Coordinates of C-alpha atoms in Angstrom, one line a residue:
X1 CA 124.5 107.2 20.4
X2 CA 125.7 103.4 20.7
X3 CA 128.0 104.8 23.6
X4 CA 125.5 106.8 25.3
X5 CA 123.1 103.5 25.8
X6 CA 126.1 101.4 26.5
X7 CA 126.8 103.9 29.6
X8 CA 123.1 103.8 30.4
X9 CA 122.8 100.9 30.3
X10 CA 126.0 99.8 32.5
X11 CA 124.3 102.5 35.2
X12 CA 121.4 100.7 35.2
X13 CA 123.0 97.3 35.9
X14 CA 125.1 98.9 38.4
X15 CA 121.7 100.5 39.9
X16 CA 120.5 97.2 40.0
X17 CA 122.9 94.9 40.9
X18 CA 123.6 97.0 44.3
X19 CA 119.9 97.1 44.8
X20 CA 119.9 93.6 44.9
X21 CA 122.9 93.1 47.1
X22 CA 121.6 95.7 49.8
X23 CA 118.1 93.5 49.8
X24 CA 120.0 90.3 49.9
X25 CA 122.3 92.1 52.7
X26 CA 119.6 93.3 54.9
X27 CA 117.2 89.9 54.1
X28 CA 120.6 88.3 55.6
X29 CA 120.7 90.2 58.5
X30 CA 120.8 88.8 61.6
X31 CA 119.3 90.1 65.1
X32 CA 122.0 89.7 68.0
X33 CA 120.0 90.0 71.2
X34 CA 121.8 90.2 74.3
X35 CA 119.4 89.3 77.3
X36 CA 120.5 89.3 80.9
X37 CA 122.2 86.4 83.2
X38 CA 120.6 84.5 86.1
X39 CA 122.3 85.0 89.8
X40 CA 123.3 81.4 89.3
X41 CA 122.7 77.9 87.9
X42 CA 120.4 77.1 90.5
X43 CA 118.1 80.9 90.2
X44 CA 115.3 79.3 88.0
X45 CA 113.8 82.9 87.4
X46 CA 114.3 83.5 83.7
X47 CA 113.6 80.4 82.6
X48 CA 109.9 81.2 81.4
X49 CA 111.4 84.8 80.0
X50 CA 113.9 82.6 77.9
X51 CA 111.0 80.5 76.3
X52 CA 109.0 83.6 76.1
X53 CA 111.9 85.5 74.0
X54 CA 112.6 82.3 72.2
X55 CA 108.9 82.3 70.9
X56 CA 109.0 86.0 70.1
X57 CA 112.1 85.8 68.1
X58 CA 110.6 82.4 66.8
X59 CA 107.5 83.9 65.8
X60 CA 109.0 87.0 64.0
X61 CA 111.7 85.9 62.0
X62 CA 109.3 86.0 58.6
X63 CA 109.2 89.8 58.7
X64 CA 112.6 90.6 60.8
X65 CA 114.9 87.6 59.6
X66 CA 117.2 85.3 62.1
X67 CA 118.4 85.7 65.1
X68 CA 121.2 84.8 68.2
X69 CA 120.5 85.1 71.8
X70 CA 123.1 85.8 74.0
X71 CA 124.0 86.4 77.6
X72 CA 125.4 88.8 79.3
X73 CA 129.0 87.9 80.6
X74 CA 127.8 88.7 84.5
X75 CA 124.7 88.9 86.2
X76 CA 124.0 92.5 87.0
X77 CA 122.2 93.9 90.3
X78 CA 118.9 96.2 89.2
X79 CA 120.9 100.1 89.2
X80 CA 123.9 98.0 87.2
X81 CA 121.4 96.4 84.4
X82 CA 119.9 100.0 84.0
X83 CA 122.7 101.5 83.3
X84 CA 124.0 98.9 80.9
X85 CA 121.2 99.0 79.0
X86 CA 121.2 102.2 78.4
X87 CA 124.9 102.0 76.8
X88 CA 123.6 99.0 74.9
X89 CA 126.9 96.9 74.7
X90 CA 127.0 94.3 77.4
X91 CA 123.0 93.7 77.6
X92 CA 120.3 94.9 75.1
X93 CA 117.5 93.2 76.6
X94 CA 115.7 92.1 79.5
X95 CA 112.6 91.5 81.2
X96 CA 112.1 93.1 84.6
X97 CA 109.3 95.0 86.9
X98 CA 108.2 98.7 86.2
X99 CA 109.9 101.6 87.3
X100 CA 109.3 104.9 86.4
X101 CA 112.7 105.8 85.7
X102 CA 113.0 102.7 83.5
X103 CA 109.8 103.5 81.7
X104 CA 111.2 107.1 80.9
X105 CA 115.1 105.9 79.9
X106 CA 114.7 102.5 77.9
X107 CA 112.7 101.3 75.7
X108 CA 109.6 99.4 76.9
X109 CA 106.8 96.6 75.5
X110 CA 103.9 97.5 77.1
X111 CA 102.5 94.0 77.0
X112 CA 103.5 92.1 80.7
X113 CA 105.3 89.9 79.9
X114 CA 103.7 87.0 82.4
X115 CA 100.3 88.9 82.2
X116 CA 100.4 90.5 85.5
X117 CA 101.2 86.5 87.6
X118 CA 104.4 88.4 89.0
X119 CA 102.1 91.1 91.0
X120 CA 100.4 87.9 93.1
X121 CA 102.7 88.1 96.1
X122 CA 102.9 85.2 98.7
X123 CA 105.2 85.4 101.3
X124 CA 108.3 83.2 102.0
X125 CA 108.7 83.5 106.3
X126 CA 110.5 81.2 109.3
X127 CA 108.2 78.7 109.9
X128 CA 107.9 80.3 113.7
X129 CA 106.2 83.2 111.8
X130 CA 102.5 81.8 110.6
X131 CA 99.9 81.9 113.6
X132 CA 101.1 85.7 113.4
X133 CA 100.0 85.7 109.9
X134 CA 97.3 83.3 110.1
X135 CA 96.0 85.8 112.3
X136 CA 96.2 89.0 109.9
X137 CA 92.7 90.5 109.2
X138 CA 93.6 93.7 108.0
X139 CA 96.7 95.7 106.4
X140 CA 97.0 97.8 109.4
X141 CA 97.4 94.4 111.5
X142 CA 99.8 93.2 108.3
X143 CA 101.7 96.7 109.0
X144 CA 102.9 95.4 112.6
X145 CA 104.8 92.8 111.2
X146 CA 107.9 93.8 108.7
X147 CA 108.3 92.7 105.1
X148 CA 111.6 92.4 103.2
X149 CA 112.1 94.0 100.1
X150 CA 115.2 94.8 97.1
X151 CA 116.5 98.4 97.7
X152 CA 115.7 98.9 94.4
X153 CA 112.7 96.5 93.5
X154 CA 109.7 97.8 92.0
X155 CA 107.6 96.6 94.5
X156 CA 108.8 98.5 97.3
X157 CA 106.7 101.6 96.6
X158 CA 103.8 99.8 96.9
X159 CA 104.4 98.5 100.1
X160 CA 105.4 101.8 101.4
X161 CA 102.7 103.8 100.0
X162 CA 100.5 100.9 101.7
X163 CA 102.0 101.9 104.9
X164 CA 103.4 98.9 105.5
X165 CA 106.7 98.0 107.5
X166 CA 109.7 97.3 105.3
X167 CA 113.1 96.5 106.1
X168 CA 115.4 96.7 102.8
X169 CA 118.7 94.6 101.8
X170 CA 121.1 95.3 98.9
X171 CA 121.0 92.8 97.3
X172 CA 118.9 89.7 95.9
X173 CA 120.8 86.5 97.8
X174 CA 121.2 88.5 101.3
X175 CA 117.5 88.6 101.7
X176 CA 117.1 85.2 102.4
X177 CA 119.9 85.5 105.1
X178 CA 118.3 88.3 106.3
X179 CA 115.0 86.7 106.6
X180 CA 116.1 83.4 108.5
X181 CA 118.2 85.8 110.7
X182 CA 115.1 87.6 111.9
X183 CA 116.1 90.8 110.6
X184 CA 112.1 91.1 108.9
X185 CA 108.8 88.9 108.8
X186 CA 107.8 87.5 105.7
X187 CA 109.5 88.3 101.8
X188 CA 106.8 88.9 99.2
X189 CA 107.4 86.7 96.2
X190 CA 105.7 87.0 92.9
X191 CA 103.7 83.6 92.6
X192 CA 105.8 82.3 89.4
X193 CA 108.7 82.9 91.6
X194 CA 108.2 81.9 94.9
X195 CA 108.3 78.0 94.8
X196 CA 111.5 77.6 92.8
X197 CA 113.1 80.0 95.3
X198 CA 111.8 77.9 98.4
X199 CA 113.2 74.8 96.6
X200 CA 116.5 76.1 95.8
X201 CA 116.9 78.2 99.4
X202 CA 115.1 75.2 101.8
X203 CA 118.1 73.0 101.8
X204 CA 120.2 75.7 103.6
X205 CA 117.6 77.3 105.8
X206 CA 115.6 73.7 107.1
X207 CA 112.7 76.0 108.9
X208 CA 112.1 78.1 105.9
X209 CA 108.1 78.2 105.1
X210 CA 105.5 79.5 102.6
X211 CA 103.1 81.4 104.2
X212 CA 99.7 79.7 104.1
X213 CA 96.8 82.2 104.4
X214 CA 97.8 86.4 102.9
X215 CA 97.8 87.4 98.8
X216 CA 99.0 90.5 97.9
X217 CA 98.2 91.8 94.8
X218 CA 99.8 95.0 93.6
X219 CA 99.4 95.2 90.0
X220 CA 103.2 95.7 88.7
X221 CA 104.0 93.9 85.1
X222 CA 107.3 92.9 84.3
X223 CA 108.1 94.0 80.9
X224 CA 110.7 93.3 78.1
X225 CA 112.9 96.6 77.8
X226 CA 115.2 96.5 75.0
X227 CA 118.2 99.2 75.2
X228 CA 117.5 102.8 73.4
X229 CA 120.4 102.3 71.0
X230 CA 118.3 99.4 69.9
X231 CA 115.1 100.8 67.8
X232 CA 114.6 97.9 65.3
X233 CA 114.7 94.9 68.5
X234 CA 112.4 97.4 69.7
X235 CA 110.2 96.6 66.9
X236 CA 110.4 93.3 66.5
X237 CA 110.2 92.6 70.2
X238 CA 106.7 94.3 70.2
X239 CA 105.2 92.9 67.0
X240 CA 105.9 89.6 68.6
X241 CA 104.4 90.1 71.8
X242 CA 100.8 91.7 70.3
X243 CA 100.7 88.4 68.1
X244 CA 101.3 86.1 70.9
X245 CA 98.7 88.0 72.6
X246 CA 96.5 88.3 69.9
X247 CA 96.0 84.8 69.1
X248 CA 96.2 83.4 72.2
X249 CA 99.8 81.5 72.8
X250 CA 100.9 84.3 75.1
X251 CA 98.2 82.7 77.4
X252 CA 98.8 79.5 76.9
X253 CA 102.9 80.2 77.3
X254 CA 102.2 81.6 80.6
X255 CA 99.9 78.8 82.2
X256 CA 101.9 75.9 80.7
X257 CA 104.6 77.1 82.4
X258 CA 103.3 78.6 86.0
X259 CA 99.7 76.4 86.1
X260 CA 101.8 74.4 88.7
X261 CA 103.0 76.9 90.8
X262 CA 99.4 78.2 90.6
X263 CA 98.0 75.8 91.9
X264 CA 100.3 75.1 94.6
X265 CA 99.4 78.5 95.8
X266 CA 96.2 77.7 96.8
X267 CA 94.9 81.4 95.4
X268 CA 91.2 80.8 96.2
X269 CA 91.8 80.1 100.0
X270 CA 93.5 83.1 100.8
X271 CA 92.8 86.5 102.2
X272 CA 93.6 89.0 99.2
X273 CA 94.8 92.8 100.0
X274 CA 95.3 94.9 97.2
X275 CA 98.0 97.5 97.5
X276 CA 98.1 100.7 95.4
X277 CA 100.5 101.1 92.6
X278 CA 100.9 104.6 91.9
X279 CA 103.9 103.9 89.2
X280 CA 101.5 101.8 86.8
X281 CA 101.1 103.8 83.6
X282 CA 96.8 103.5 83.1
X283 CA 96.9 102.7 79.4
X284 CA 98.7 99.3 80.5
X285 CA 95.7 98.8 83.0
X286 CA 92.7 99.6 80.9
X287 CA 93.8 97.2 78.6
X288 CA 92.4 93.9 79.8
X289 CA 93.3 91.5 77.7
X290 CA 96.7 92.2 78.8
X291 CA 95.9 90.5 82.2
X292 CA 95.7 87.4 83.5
X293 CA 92.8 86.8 86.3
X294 CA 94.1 83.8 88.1
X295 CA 90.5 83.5 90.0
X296 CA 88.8 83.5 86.5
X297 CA 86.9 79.8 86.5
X298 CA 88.1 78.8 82.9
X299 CA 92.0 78.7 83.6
X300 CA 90.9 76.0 86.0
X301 CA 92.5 77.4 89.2
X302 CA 89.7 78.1 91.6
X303 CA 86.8 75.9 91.4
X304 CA 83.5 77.6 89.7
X305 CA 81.2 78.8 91.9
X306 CA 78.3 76.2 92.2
X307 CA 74.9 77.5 92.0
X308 CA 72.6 77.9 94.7

């Protein structure tokens, strides 16, 4: 009998003793997230999507445990990153505009991750191109000029399906070449873009210009989309986003960091064209809150209306 309980008992602290290495193991456990590199030092692009994953991670780390960011070894053009990320080794994560293929192949947070800033679209041009703009009414009058666009960007679909002229290049640096060399009028640019881009390309290209007067709005998020072989990132990616959102510092994130560029945009001024986005899954649209309304009076971006 003495032997029987001695062997029970040794089971038992067995049982419990790799019970409690398995929770120590898996409270241990550390999150290696592998996010995507910048064309170069000087592409300022994914510097709000690093603070924004920072805070994420930041803000999860009581229910999912630490964490390391790291970078992928290259920077990867758009059909590249997909692919990547669906074999999960080089690059796990990243943050990038809708597509439908990427919505059906990775793994998405259906939270924007900027609340919708990116689809504001101002124009980079020549300098030699504004009175034609200036004098733009209409899209059908916006049509006879030609915008640039990615190959592959999101956006492109829109401003085809908007019947709008669009000359395309292959890849992100040869744009602005191919802008300054005449090859198309005016180069959408989200409005959290758009200034650090004329900043870094101005130098090189002394008569590039933001356009003054057209907004294009076209409704695409950017979203985080974590790699398939990834489930539990997955998880932890979107639990931080709905709290940020929830209470309020996804807002705050996003106008701390683009209130500037905002503002330098001169929104209110400017004659707005919506484009239709056919890609934009309609749960993401209905849900407000998910959306940031530039125009709204309280972010302090347009002046409120006076009374009459």
């Amino acid at each position: 009998m003495t032997a029987m309980l001695n062997l029970n008992f040794g089971r038992f602290v067995r049982a419990t003793l790799a019970a409690a290495l398995l929770a120590a193991g898996q409270a241990a456990a550390t999150d290696f997230v592998i996010f995507d590199q910048p064309v170069s030092k000087a592409d300022r692009r994914r510097e709000y999507a690093n603070a924004l994953l920072s805070a994420v991670l930041e803000r999860t780390v009581p229910e999912f445990g630490p964490y390391q960011i790291r970078h992928a070894p290259v920077h990867m053009e758009r059909p590249r990153l997909f692919q990547a990320l669906k074999d999960g080794t080089l690059i796990n994560l990243t943050a990038y505009p809708v597509s439908p293929g990427w919505m059906r192949e990775l793994k998405s947070v259906p939270i924007p991750i900027d609340m919708g800033l990116q689809s504001w679209r101002i124009f980079l041009i020549d300098e030699k191109s504004q009175p034609a703009l200036r004098a733009t009414r209409t899209l059908g009058q916006l049509a006879r000029l030609r915008a640039g666009s990615g190959s592959s960007w999101s956006a492109l679909q829109s401003l085809k399906d908007a019947h709008l002229s669009v000359v395309t290049g292959s890849n992100y640096a040869g744009l602005f070449q191919m802008l300054m060399a005449g090859r198309f009028d005016y180069l959408p640019r989200g409005v959290n873009e758009i200034f650090a881009e004329y900043d870094t390309h101005k130098p090189d290209h002394p008569t590039l210009a933001v356009e003054e007067t057209v907004l294009l709005h076209d409704s695409i998020p950017s979203l985080f989309f974590v790699s398939p072989r990834e489930p539990r990132l997955h998880r932890r990616i979107k639990a931080g986003m709905e709290a940020m959102l929830k209470d309020g510092s996804l807002e705050r994130l996003v106008l701390d960091y683009h209130r500037a560029d905002l503002q330098r945009a001169r929104l209110c001024t400017r004659k707005r064209f919506e484009l239709p986005n056919r890609q934009l899954d309609p749960a993401l649209l209905g849900r407000q809150e998910l959306w940031l309304n530039p125009f709204d009076p309280r972010h302090g971006i347009c002046p409120a209306p006076q009374p009459r």
